[in-house]
């Protein structure tokens, strides 16, 4: 019975391959046939040697000369002792040949078992591994096959994840586009059918359709940006710049929206100027998304703090707000595309659910990482970037 394991489990190993009754019979027959053949070869060799010795005077002289040397050297060995030594030599040689043939046949049977296991895996049982622990070349072959199967299973799982991710992306995009598109078609249909009472209704319908069209454009722009920064080969236009100045400019850009909501934005940089390298266009998009996120979703927020400090070879940039905390179970999902902590509130604020996913991709392109933390006082998005980017 086959033994199956999950793709990530360690395969159960056996110390040896257990031969079947048929294979044991084959091995015994192989030994018997080999012994018979060796006996025939030995008899033939002895017969040929005897004929040569009896018929050739030169051969006799050589043998008797060799005998005299042995007699003087090795304690008067008799002719019979020489013959016995020759027989022992032939027996040892026969045993070596017999062992070689049996072990070769045994290795062939081992290889047959390995091929059978490989066919079983090839039939779709990717959770199975060849469960034999052998030494030598066959052991290395088994390790290579199991390693190849592991890599194949991992590639298949990755392909499935990518396919599932694509399906989810299409589903989410379709849902997020359909909602405003339905409103646009509905209000334009009312205008087309002249189902409005006065100019005020007409302006209201056109304004709503216009707002929904802008919402769709934001989604399309975010989606385009997301797919662009998700490409590993996406080029970075790396230049030297002052991060402190970049954050100050962003705080000025958001000052009007922040004032309307009663929020103040402060920037703290150490040192000043804070010189580093990176793609400023993408980094502006990164911190623009983080600031927008703080303003939109930082409920009861009165202060946003932008901090940058140098630690070793890294720049650590923190975007914090003192609004309502994010639930612990949501922190690890914040950077998933289309994820929203509160669906209803996100719909009200018009978020696409791609902002933080784009931010994470930009950070990854720069060779850094980003994470979120939240408590009763501050909700912070912490970005680690290399000071000198060589991408």
mmCIF file with all atom_site columns, C-alpha atoms in Angstrom, residues 25 43 45 47 62 66 100 127 130 180 186-187 195 237 262 302 323 337 367 372:
data_model
loop_
_atom_site.group_PDB
_atom_site.id
_atom_site.type_symbol
_atom_site.label_atom_id
_atom_site.label_alt_id
_atom_site.label_comp_id
_atom_site.label_asym_id
_atom_site.label_entity_id
_atom_site.label_seq_id
_atom_site.pdbx_PDB_ins_code
_atom_site.Cartn_x
_atom_site.Cartn_y
_atom_site.Cartn_z
_atom_site.occupancy
_atom_site.B_iso_or_equiv
_atom_site.pdbx_formal_charge
_atom_site.auth_seq_id
_atom_site.auth_comp_id
_atom_site.auth_asym_id
_atom_site.auth_atom_id
_atom_site.pdbx_PDB_model_num
ATOM 1  C CA . UNK A 1 25  ? 13.615  -15.888 -6.773  1.00 0.00 ? 25  UNK A CA 1
ATOM 2  C CA . UNK A 1 43  ? 36.748  -26.443 -16.059 1.00 0.00 ? 43  UNK A CA 1
ATOM 3  C CA . UNK A 1 45  ? 40.402  -22.957 -18.174 1.00 0.00 ? 45  UNK A CA 1
ATOM 4  C CA . UNK A 1 47  ? 41.410  -28.166 -19.432 1.00 0.00 ? 47  UNK A CA 1
ATOM 5  C CA . UNK A 1 62  ? 58.625  -22.128 -17.486 1.00 0.00 ? 62  UNK A CA 1
ATOM 6  C CA . UNK A 1 66  ? 58.741  -21.089 -11.470 1.00 0.00 ? 66  UNK A CA 1
ATOM 7  C CA . UNK A 1 100 ? 29.483  -8.436  -8.416  1.00 0.00 ? 100 UNK A CA 1
ATOM 8  C CA . UNK A 1 127 ? 2.175   14.507  -1.816  1.00 0.00 ? 127 UNK A CA 1
ATOM 9  C CA . UNK A 1 130 ? 10.252  8.077   -2.552  1.00 0.00 ? 130 UNK A CA 1
ATOM 10 C CA . UNK A 1 180 ? -20.311 53.730  -9.785  1.00 0.00 ? 180 UNK A CA 1
ATOM 11 C CA . UNK A 1 186 ? -28.859 55.320  -14.142 1.00 0.00 ? 186 UNK A CA 1
ATOM 12 C CA . UNK A 1 187 ? -28.581 59.114  -13.875 1.00 0.00 ? 187 UNK A CA 1
ATOM 13 C CA . UNK A 1 195 ? -37.165 62.394  -16.434 1.00 0.00 ? 195 UNK A CA 1
ATOM 14 C CA . UNK A 1 237 ? 14.798  56.595  -11.213 1.00 0.00 ? 237 UNK A CA 1
ATOM 15 C CA . UNK A 1 262 ? -9.338  70.074  12.253  1.00 0.00 ? 262 UNK A CA 1
ATOM 16 C CA . UNK A 1 302 ? -6.564  65.669  15.553  1.00 0.00 ? 302 UNK A CA 1
ATOM 17 C CA . UNK A 1 323 ? -7.256  58.678  15.747  1.00 0.00 ? 323 UNK A CA 1
ATOM 18 C CA . UNK A 1 337 ? -5.257  44.772  -1.926  1.00 0.00 ? 337 UNK A CA 1
ATOM 19 C CA . UNK A 1 367 ? 14.538  47.146  -0.962  1.00 0.00 ? 367 UNK A CA 1
ATOM 20 C CA . UNK A 1 372 ? 1.631   48.967  10.905  1.00 0.00 ? 372 UNK A CA 1
#
